[in-house]
Amino acid sequence: MWLPEALPWITASGGVLTGGAHHGIPGLNMDTLHEVAEHLRRSIRTAYIPVYMPCPSPTRAQQAMSRVGGAPFNPGTAAWPTSEGGTAMVFVMQLRLSELPVPIGPQQTGMLQLYAPKGEFNNLLLGEHRWQLLSEDELAGATVAQPDVPWQLAPARRIARWKLGADWPGPDELDDLPGVSNDYEPGSGIDTYLKALPITSSAKLLGWPVWPHYDQVAPNCASCQKPMTYFLQLGELAKDYNGDDYLLAFTCTTCPGQFGLVWGN
């Protein structure tokens, strides 16, 4: 049933696509486009979209929920993450692993927190990021005030729920499109088609990652040295500070407590 709805996107490049080359792409005819559509249908992945609620003054219960920006849950049981120069890092986000709609790896309890130093221009230096994992016992205790951090990621938002959605692959994931003998080019018919696909929100759990740079790859696990698996994209940080970075988070599917990060703009 979805194919008739997809065909208008396929033909949205300025005319009916019939036999022969079109927009410089050899073999791009209606038969090929049906193959492309079927290829994409098989490539759809489940994604979960965060539904945010403002959280400027969180209650005790909200402090232990998944959140982006503001101040973290801080049990005071570990030193606040600092940069190489000794400056307190900025809290970026926290995920309550037991509240996620699906498990993301062997680590399924506790609170995963991400910190990064503040740059000279109110940007995040994600290359120096730190992960911190709080146990359920720490989350059951009290939270204490954070140290003197000169800047917070704002606005503070808690994740009230996760909305189920379908996610389509982006152009970088489609180098093997059937019947297309060369890579897509900006402004071509296939490029127009791909841009019209309903690729899910820039913030999502699972689904297809949108790589900041085409040549980036998943980081390796520090324990087993195997490539990690993507689980989270956070792309709304540009609204919060003078920069346009966004991040992809990864976890090892074998080793508990191992996480990685890819970032860019």
PDB file of C-alpha atoms in Angstrom:
ATOM      1  CA  MET A   1       0.000   0.000   0.000  1.00  0.00           C
ATOM      2  CA  TRP A   2       2.871   2.375   0.627  1.00  0.00           C
ATOM      3  CA  LEU A   3       4.252   2.231  -2.935  1.00  0.00           C
ATOM      4  CA  PRO A   4       1.605   4.486  -4.569  1.00  0.00           C
ATOM      5  CA  GLU A   5       2.350   7.064  -1.872  1.00  0.00           C
ATOM      6  CA  ALA A   6       6.068   6.761  -2.526  1.00  0.00           C
ATOM      7  CA  LEU A   7       5.861   7.215  -6.297  1.00  0.00           C
ATOM      8  CA  PRO A   8       4.980  10.941  -6.125  1.00  0.00           C
ATOM      9  CA  TRP A   9       8.239  11.469  -4.220  1.00  0.00           C
ATOM     10  CA  ILE A  10      10.072   9.472  -6.846  1.00  0.00           C
ATOM     11  CA  THR A  11       8.647  11.591  -9.662  1.00  0.00           C
ATOM     12  CA  ALA A  12       8.931  14.912  -7.789  1.00  0.00           C
ATOM     13  CA  SER A  13      12.097  15.863  -9.642  1.00  0.00           C
ATOM     14  CA  GLY A  14      10.243  17.635 -12.436  1.00  0.00           C
ATOM     15  CA  GLY A  15       8.545  15.101 -14.690  1.00  0.00           C
ATOM     16  CA  VAL A  16       7.554  11.495 -15.217  1.00  0.00           C
ATOM     17  CA  LEU A  17      10.633   9.316 -15.177  1.00  0.00           C
ATOM     18  CA  THR A  18      10.479   6.933 -18.121  1.00  0.00           C
ATOM     19  CA  GLY A  19      12.995   4.750 -19.947  1.00  0.00           C
ATOM     20  CA  GLY A  20      16.613   5.689 -20.452  1.00  0.00           C
ATOM     21  CA  ALA A  21      18.888   8.022 -18.555  1.00  0.00           C
ATOM     22  CA  HIS A  22      17.372  10.806 -16.458  1.00  0.00           C
ATOM     23  CA  HIS A  23      19.226  13.733 -14.907  1.00  0.00           C
ATOM     24  CA  GLY A  24      22.517  12.139 -15.896  1.00  0.00           C
ATOM     25  CA  ILE A  25      21.906   8.886 -14.020  1.00  0.00           C
ATOM     26  CA  PRO A  26      22.107   5.905 -16.388  1.00  0.00           C
ATOM     27  CA  GLY A  27      19.268   3.411 -16.230  1.00  0.00           C
ATOM     28  CA  LEU A  28      17.009   5.504 -13.981  1.00  0.00           C
ATOM     29  CA  ASN A  29      13.630   4.390 -15.379  1.00  0.00           C
ATOM     30  CA  MET A  30      10.359   3.360 -13.782  1.00  0.00           C
ATOM     31  CA  ASP A  31      11.454  -0.264 -13.368  1.00  0.00           C
ATOM     32  CA  THR A  32      14.578   0.931 -11.598  1.00  0.00           C
ATOM     33  CA  LEU A  33      12.554   3.283  -9.421  1.00  0.00           C
ATOM     34  CA  HIS A  34      10.316   0.429  -8.314  1.00  0.00           C
ATOM     35  CA  GLU A  35      13.473  -1.469  -7.368  1.00  0.00           C
ATOM     36  CA  VAL A  36      14.721   1.557  -5.427  1.00  0.00           C
ATOM     37  CA  ALA A  37      11.376   1.871  -3.634  1.00  0.00           C
ATOM     38  CA  GLU A  38      11.409  -1.808  -2.668  1.00  0.00           C
ATOM     39  CA  HIS A  39      15.018  -1.511  -1.501  1.00  0.00           C
ATOM     40  CA  LEU A  40      14.037   1.400   0.729  1.00  0.00           C
ATOM     41  CA  ARG A  41      10.985  -0.407   2.083  1.00  0.00           C
ATOM     42  CA  ARG A  42      13.214  -3.251   3.262  1.00  0.00           C
ATOM     43  CA  SER A  43      15.555  -0.707   4.847  1.00  0.00           C
ATOM     44  CA  ILE A  44      13.026   0.959   7.170  1.00  0.00           C
ATOM     45  CA  ARG A  45      14.067   0.802  10.824  1.00  0.00           C
ATOM     46  CA  THR A  46      12.134   1.397  14.025  1.00  0.00           C
ATOM     47  CA  ALA A  47      13.042   4.631  15.806  1.00  0.00           C
ATOM     48  CA  TYR A  48      11.873   6.244  19.043  1.00  0.00           C
ATOM     49  CA  ILE A  49      11.549  10.031  19.073  1.00  0.00           C
ATOM     50  CA  PRO A  50      11.948  11.883  22.386  1.00  0.00           C
ATOM     51  CA  VAL A  51       9.003  14.024  23.444  1.00  0.00           C
ATOM     52  CA  TYR A  52      10.449  16.866  25.491  1.00  0.00           C
ATOM     53  CA  MET A  53       8.898  18.820  28.337  1.00  0.00           C
ATOM     54  CA  PRO A  54      10.427  22.003  29.820  1.00  0.00           C
ATOM     55  CA  CYS A  55      12.147  21.280  33.113  1.00  0.00           C
ATOM     56  CA  PRO A  56      13.617  24.524  34.519  1.00  0.00           C
ATOM     57  CA  SER A  57      13.094  23.520  38.180  1.00  0.00           C
ATOM     58  CA  PRO A  58      12.917  19.717  38.305  1.00  0.00           C
ATOM     59  CA  THR A  59      11.309  17.900  41.212  1.00  0.00           C
ATOM     60  CA  ARG A  60      13.212  15.135  42.995  1.00  0.00           C
ATOM     61  CA  ALA A  61      11.580  12.532  40.739  1.00  0.00           C
ATOM     62  CA  GLN A  62      12.322  14.526  37.585  1.00  0.00           C
ATOM     63  CA  GLN A  63      15.972  14.907  38.575  1.00  0.00           C
ATOM     64  CA  ALA A  64      16.399  11.155  38.098  1.00  0.00           C
ATOM     65  CA  MET A  65      14.691  11.096  34.676  1.00  0.00           C
ATOM     66  CA  SER A  66      16.209  11.238  31.211  1.00  0.00           C
ATOM     67  CA  ARG A  67      17.025  14.877  30.431  1.00  0.00           C
ATOM     68  CA  VAL A  68      18.972  17.163  28.102  1.00  0.00           C
ATOM     69  CA  GLY A  69      20.611  20.309  29.417  1.00  0.00           C
ATOM     70  CA  GLY A  70      20.263  22.050  32.758  1.00  0.00           C
ATOM     71  CA  ALA A  71      21.799  20.349  35.791  1.00  0.00           C
ATOM     72  CA  PRO A  72      22.288  16.567  36.139  1.00  0.00           C
ATOM     73  CA  PHE A  73      21.346  14.189  38.900  1.00  0.00           C
ATOM     74  CA  ASN A  74      24.444  14.449  41.075  1.00  0.00           C
ATOM     75  CA  PRO A  75      24.682  12.015  44.010  1.00  0.00           C
ATOM     76  CA  GLY A  76      28.033  13.443  45.028  1.00  0.00           C
ATOM     77  CA  THR A  77      29.607   9.979  45.120  1.00  0.00           C
ATOM     78  CA  ALA A  78      32.123  10.711  42.370  1.00  0.00           C
ATOM     79  CA  ALA A  79      34.217  13.701  41.398  1.00  0.00           C
ATOM     80  CA  TRP A  80      32.578  16.054  38.894  1.00  0.00           C
ATOM     81  CA  PRO A  81      34.150  15.462  35.449  1.00  0.00           C
ATOM     82  CA  THR A  82      36.804  18.020  34.577  1.00  0.00           C
ATOM     83  CA  SER A  83      38.723  18.925  31.425  1.00  0.00           C
ATOM     84  CA  GLU A  84      42.440  18.319  30.999  1.00  0.00           C
ATOM     85  CA  GLY A  85      42.966  21.840  32.315  1.00  0.00           C
ATOM     86  CA  GLY A  86      40.983  21.104  35.478  1.00  0.00           C
ATOM     87  CA  THR A  87      37.852  23.098  34.549  1.00  0.00           C
ATOM     88  CA  ALA A  88      34.472  21.620  35.442  1.00  0.00           C
ATOM     89  CA  MET A  89      32.755  20.154  32.390  1.00  0.00           C
ATOM     90  CA  VAL A  90      29.269  21.019  31.170  1.00  0.00           C
ATOM     91  CA  PHE A  91      26.457  18.503  31.610  1.00  0.00           C
ATOM     92  CA  VAL A  92      24.990  17.543  28.213  1.00  0.00           C
ATOM     93  CA  MET A  93      22.410  14.797  28.814  1.00  0.00           C
ATOM     94  CA  GLN A  94      21.408  11.835  30.948  1.00  0.00           C
ATOM     95  CA  LEU A  95      19.506   8.649  30.049  1.00  0.00           C
ATOM     96  CA  ARG A  96      17.733   6.493  32.622  1.00  0.00           C
ATOM     97  CA  LEU A  97      18.494   3.161  30.994  1.00  0.00           C
ATOM     98  CA  SER A  98      15.687   1.212  32.676  1.00  0.00           C
ATOM     99  CA  GLU A  99      13.112   3.675  31.285  1.00  0.00           C
ATOM    100  CA  LEU A 100      14.128   3.361  27.635  1.00  0.00           C
ATOM    101  CA  PRO A 101      11.492   1.720  25.387  1.00  0.00           C
ATOM    102  CA  VAL A 102      13.983  -0.953  24.290  1.00  0.00           C
ATOM    103  CA  PRO A 103      17.311  -2.177  25.691  1.00  0.00           C
ATOM    104  CA  ILE A 104      20.320  -0.576  24.009  1.00  0.00           C
ATOM    105  CA  GLY A 105      22.918  -3.120  25.109  1.00  0.00           C
ATOM    106  CA  PRO A 106      23.992  -5.283  28.036  1.00  0.00           C
ATOM    107  CA  GLN A 107      23.913  -2.276  30.408  1.00  0.00           C
ATOM    108  CA  GLN A 108      20.178  -1.929  31.137  1.00  0.00           C
ATOM    109  CA  THR A 109      20.067  -0.199  34.532  1.00  0.00           C
ATOM    110  CA  GLY A 110      21.446   2.968  36.028  1.00  0.00           C
ATOM    111  CA  MET A 111      21.836   6.474  34.608  1.00  0.00           C
ATOM    112  CA  LEU A 112      24.141   7.223  31.679  1.00  0.00           C
ATOM    113  CA  GLN A 113      25.405  10.806  31.727  1.00  0.00           C
ATOM    114  CA  LEU A 114      27.448  12.755  29.186  1.00  0.00           C
ATOM    115  CA  TYR A 115      29.699  15.739  29.956  1.00  0.00           C
ATOM    116  CA  ALA A 116      31.913  17.904  27.743  1.00  0.00           C
ATOM    117  CA  PRO A 117      34.099  20.989  28.234  1.00  0.00           C
ATOM    118  CA  LYS A 118      32.886  24.438  27.216  1.00  0.00           C
ATOM    119  CA  GLY A 119      34.820  25.967  24.337  1.00  0.00           C
ATOM    120  CA  GLU A 120      35.938  29.540  23.837  1.00  0.00           C
ATOM    121  CA  PHE A 121      32.826  30.449  21.857  1.00  0.00           C
ATOM    122  CA  ASN A 122      30.176  28.827  24.074  1.00  0.00           C
ATOM    123  CA  ASN A 123      30.459  25.600  22.131  1.00  0.00           C
ATOM    124  CA  LEU A 124      30.939  22.050  23.361  1.00  0.00           C
ATOM    125  CA  LEU A 125      34.336  20.416  22.904  1.00  0.00           C
ATOM    126  CA  LEU A 126      32.898  16.953  22.318  1.00  0.00           C
ATOM    127  CA  GLY A 127      36.314  15.554  21.475  1.00  0.00           C
ATOM    128  CA  GLU A 128      37.078  15.704  25.225  1.00  0.00           C
ATOM    129  CA  HIS A 129      33.757  14.249  26.377  1.00  0.00           C
ATOM    130  CA  ARG A 130      33.299  12.032  29.432  1.00  0.00           C
ATOM    131  CA  TRP A 131      30.723   9.328  30.084  1.00  0.00           C
ATOM    132  CA  GLN A 132      29.560   8.680  33.634  1.00  0.00           C
ATOM    133  CA  LEU A 133      27.375   5.755  34.727  1.00  0.00           C
ATOM    134  CA  LEU A 134      25.418   6.008  37.990  1.00  0.00           C
ATOM    135  CA  SER A 135      24.082   2.879  39.686  1.00  0.00           C
ATOM    136  CA  GLU A 136      20.482   2.371  40.805  1.00  0.00           C
ATOM    137  CA  ASP A 137      21.673   2.647  44.424  1.00  0.00           C
ATOM    138  CA  GLU A 138      23.140   6.083  43.690  1.00  0.00           C
ATOM    139  CA  LEU A 139      19.886   7.139  42.020  1.00  0.00           C
ATOM    140  CA  ALA A 140      17.924   6.117  45.119  1.00  0.00           C
ATOM    141  CA  GLY A 141      19.870   8.599  47.234  1.00  0.00           C
ATOM    142  CA  ALA A 142      19.796  12.370  47.387  1.00  0.00           C
ATOM    143  CA  THR A 143      21.155  14.713  44.749  1.00  0.00           C
ATOM    144  CA  VAL A 144      23.572  17.460  45.743  1.00  0.00           C
ATOM    145  CA  ALA A 145      24.312  20.825  44.186  1.00  0.00           C
ATOM    146  CA  GLN A 146      26.680  20.867  41.248  1.00  0.00           C
ATOM    147  CA  PRO A 147      30.017  22.668  41.537  1.00  0.00           C
ATOM    148  CA  ASP A 148      30.601  26.134  40.116  1.00  0.00           C
ATOM    149  CA  VAL A 149      30.029  25.420  36.432  1.00  0.00           C
ATOM    150  CA  PRO A 150      30.274  28.703  34.489  1.00  0.00           C
ATOM    151  CA  TRP A 151      27.713  27.735  31.862  1.00  0.00           C
ATOM    152  CA  GLN A 152      24.769  25.372  31.371  1.00  0.00           C
ATOM    153  CA  LEU A 153      23.256  23.854  28.273  1.00  0.00           C
ATOM    154  CA  ALA A 154      19.807  25.433  28.025  1.00  0.00           C
ATOM    155  CA  PRO A 155      16.930  25.078  28.024  1.00  0.00           C
ATOM    156  CA  ALA A 156      16.661  22.142  30.388  1.00  0.00           C
ATOM    157  CA  ARG A 157      14.280  19.526  28.980  1.00  0.00           C
ATOM    158  CA  ARG A 158      13.186  16.191  30.354  1.00  0.00           C
ATOM    159  CA  ILE A 159      12.173  13.334  28.085  1.00  0.00           C
ATOM    160  CA  ALA A 160       8.538  12.741  29.006  1.00  0.00           C
ATOM    161  CA  ARG A 161       8.117   9.785  26.664  1.00  0.00           C
ATOM    162  CA  TRP A 162       9.418   8.144  23.496  1.00  0.00           C
ATOM    163  CA  LYS A 163       7.209   8.206  20.392  1.00  0.00           C
ATOM    164  CA  LEU A 164       7.408   5.195  18.082  1.00  0.00           C
ATOM    165  CA  GLY A 165       8.246   6.002  14.455  1.00  0.00           C
ATOM    166  CA  ALA A 166       9.612   4.541  11.215  1.00  0.00           C
ATOM    167  CA  ASP A 167      12.994   5.766  10.038  1.00  0.00           C
ATOM    168  CA  TRP A 168      14.317   5.774   6.475  1.00  0.00           C
ATOM    169  CA  PRO A 169      18.006   5.613   5.539  1.00  0.00           C
ATOM    170  CA  GLY A 170      19.698   8.795   4.406  1.00  0.00           C
ATOM    171  CA  PRO A 171      21.657   9.228   1.165  1.00  0.00           C
ATOM    172  CA  ASP A 172      24.957   8.255   2.803  1.00  0.00           C
ATOM    173  CA  GLU A 173      23.524   4.803   3.543  1.00  0.00           C
ATOM    174  CA  LEU A 174      22.349   4.223  -0.036  1.00  0.00           C
ATOM    175  CA  ASP A 175      25.486   3.800  -2.116  1.00  0.00           C
ATOM    176  CA  ASP A 176      24.213   0.388  -3.223  1.00  0.00           C
ATOM    177  CA  LEU A 177      20.891   1.502  -4.708  1.00  0.00           C
ATOM    178  CA  PRO A 178      19.850  -1.055  -7.338  1.00  0.00           C
ATOM    179  CA  GLY A 179      20.187   0.041 -10.953  1.00  0.00           C
ATOM    180  CA  VAL A 180      22.068   3.247 -10.182  1.00  0.00           C
ATOM    181  CA  SER A 181      25.580   3.032 -11.586  1.00  0.00           C
ATOM    182  CA  ASN A 182      26.988   6.183  -9.992  1.00  0.00           C
ATOM    183  CA  ASP A 183      26.617   8.009  -6.672  1.00  0.00           C
ATOM    184  CA  TYR A 184      23.823  10.535  -6.414  1.00  0.00           C
ATOM    185  CA  GLU A 185      24.740  14.179  -6.974  1.00  0.00           C
ATOM    186  CA  PRO A 186      23.123  17.300  -5.463  1.00  0.00           C
ATOM    187  CA  GLY A 187      20.304  18.479  -7.692  1.00  0.00           C
ATOM    188  CA  SER A 188      19.890  15.160  -9.512  1.00  0.00           C
ATOM    189  CA  GLY A 189      16.586  13.327  -9.754  1.00  0.00           C
ATOM    190  CA  ILE A 190      17.576  10.691  -7.209  1.00  0.00           C
ATOM    191  CA  ASP A 191      18.846  13.399  -4.845  1.00  0.00           C
ATOM    192  CA  THR A 192      15.484  15.171  -5.007  1.00  0.00           C
ATOM    193  CA  TYR A 193      13.742  11.890  -4.284  1.00  0.00           C
ATOM    194  CA  LEU A 194      15.947  11.039  -1.313  1.00  0.00           C
ATOM    195  CA  LYS A 195      15.512  14.492   0.213  1.00  0.00           C
ATOM    196  CA  ALA A 196      11.735  13.992   0.071  1.00  0.00           C
ATOM    197  CA  LEU A 197      11.828  10.805   2.147  1.00  0.00           C
ATOM    198  CA  PRO A 198      10.384  11.181   5.653  1.00  0.00           C
ATOM    199  CA  ILE A 199      13.700  10.794   7.477  1.00  0.00           C
ATOM    200  CA  THR A 200      12.983  10.934  11.170  1.00  0.00           C
ATOM    201  CA  SER A 201      13.750  13.793  13.554  1.00  0.00           C
ATOM    202  CA  SER A 202      17.329  14.724  14.328  1.00  0.00           C
ATOM    203  CA  ALA A 203      16.873  13.377  17.869  1.00  0.00           C
ATOM    204  CA  LYS A 204      16.063   9.684  18.057  1.00  0.00           C
ATOM    205  CA  LEU A 205      16.778   6.407  19.776  1.00  0.00           C
ATOM    206  CA  LEU A 206      17.817   3.711  17.268  1.00  0.00           C
ATOM    207  CA  GLY A 207      16.703   4.149  13.650  1.00  0.00           C
ATOM    208  CA  TRP A 208      19.278   5.257  11.072  1.00  0.00           C
ATOM    209  CA  PRO A 209      22.125   7.532  12.201  1.00  0.00           C
ATOM    210  CA  VAL A 210      22.825  10.647  10.145  1.00  0.00           C
ATOM    211  CA  TRP A 211      26.621  10.735  10.096  1.00  0.00           C
ATOM    212  CA  PRO A 212      28.092  14.224  10.623  1.00  0.00           C
ATOM    213  CA  HIS A 213      30.789  13.452   8.029  1.00  0.00           C
ATOM    214  CA  TYR A 214      30.657  10.828   5.282  1.00  0.00           C
ATOM    215  CA  ASP A 215      33.979   9.217   6.236  1.00  0.00           C
ATOM    216  CA  GLN A 216      33.198   8.649   9.923  1.00  0.00           C
ATOM    217  CA  VAL A 217      32.882   5.165  11.398  1.00  0.00           C
ATOM    218  CA  ALA A 218      31.704   3.692  14.691  1.00  0.00           C
ATOM    219  CA  PRO A 219      34.261   3.862  17.521  1.00  0.00           C
ATOM    220  CA  ASN A 220      35.799   0.668  18.881  1.00  0.00           C
ATOM    221  CA  CYS A 221      35.024  -0.653  22.344  1.00  0.00           C
ATOM    222  CA  ALA A 222      37.845   0.108  24.790  1.00  0.00           C
ATOM    223  CA  SER A 223      37.472  -3.394  26.271  1.00  0.00           C
ATOM    224  CA  CYS A 224      37.055  -5.825  23.353  1.00  0.00           C
ATOM    225  CA  GLN A 225      38.260  -3.499  20.543  1.00  0.00           C
ATOM    226  CA  LYS A 226      35.262  -4.388  18.347  1.00  0.00           C
ATOM    227  CA  PRO A 227      33.199  -1.696  16.585  1.00  0.00           C
ATOM    228  CA  MET A 228      30.377  -0.370  18.745  1.00  0.00           C
ATOM    229  CA  THR A 229      26.711  -0.185  17.774  1.00  0.00           C
ATOM    230  CA  TYR A 230      24.825   3.094  17.279  1.00  0.00           C
ATOM    231  CA  PHE A 231      21.897   3.724  19.643  1.00  0.00           C
ATOM    232  CA  LEU A 232      21.194   7.480  19.945  1.00  0.00           C
ATOM    233  CA  GLN A 233      21.297  10.620  17.831  1.00  0.00           C
ATOM    234  CA  LEU A 234      21.060  14.035  19.460  1.00  0.00           C
ATOM    235  CA  GLY A 235      20.906  16.827  16.926  1.00  0.00           C
ATOM    236  CA  GLU A 236      19.212  19.734  18.676  1.00  0.00           C
ATOM    237  CA  LEU A 237      22.235  21.094  20.491  1.00  0.00           C
ATOM    238  CA  ALA A 238      22.513  23.904  17.940  1.00  0.00           C
ATOM    239  CA  LYS A 239      19.466  25.507  19.560  1.00  0.00           C
ATOM    240  CA  ASP A 240      21.238  25.674  22.875  1.00  0.00           C
ATOM    241  CA  TYR A 241      24.576  27.309  22.238  1.00  0.00           C
ATOM    242  CA  ASN A 242      26.741  29.118  19.711  1.00  0.00           C
ATOM    243  CA  GLY A 243      27.564  26.125  17.562  1.00  0.00           C
ATOM    244  CA  ASP A 244      25.983  23.488  15.379  1.00  0.00           C
ATOM    245  CA  ASP A 245      27.504  20.249  16.634  1.00  0.00           C
ATOM    246  CA  TYR A 246      25.428  17.143  17.077  1.00  0.00           C
ATOM    247  CA  LEU A 247      26.336  13.715  18.284  1.00  0.00           C
ATOM    248  CA  LEU A 248      25.836  10.011  17.734  1.00  0.00           C
ATOM    249  CA  ALA A 249      26.135   7.722  20.761  1.00  0.00           C
ATOM    250  CA  PHE A 250      27.319   4.111  20.587  1.00  0.00           C
ATOM    251  CA  THR A 251      27.499   1.149  22.946  1.00  0.00           C
ATOM    252  CA  CYS A 252      29.203  -2.221  22.917  1.00  0.00           C
ATOM    253  CA  THR A 253      26.721  -5.074  22.580  1.00  0.00           C
ATOM    254  CA  THR A 254      29.069  -7.413  24.458  1.00  0.00           C
ATOM    255  CA  CYS A 255      30.797  -5.412  27.196  1.00  0.00           C
ATOM    256  CA  PRO A 256      28.594  -3.724  29.844  1.00  0.00           C
ATOM    257  CA  GLY A 257      29.303  -0.076  30.599  1.00  0.00           C
ATOM    258  CA  GLN A 258      31.209   0.701  27.386  1.00  0.00           C
ATOM    259  CA  PHE A 259      30.039   3.729  25.386  1.00  0.00           C
ATOM    260  CA  GLY A 260      31.391   5.835  22.551  1.00  0.00           C
ATOM    261  CA  LEU A 261      30.669   9.056  20.707  1.00  0.00           C
ATOM    262  CA  VAL A 262      30.902  10.471  17.188  1.00  0.00           C
ATOM    263  CA  TRP A 263      30.276  14.176  16.689  1.00  0.00           C
ATOM    264  CA  GLY A 264      30.419  16.845  14.036  1.00  0.00           C
ATOM    265  CA  ASN A 265      28.525  19.642  12.360  1.00  0.00           C
TER     266      ASN A 265
END
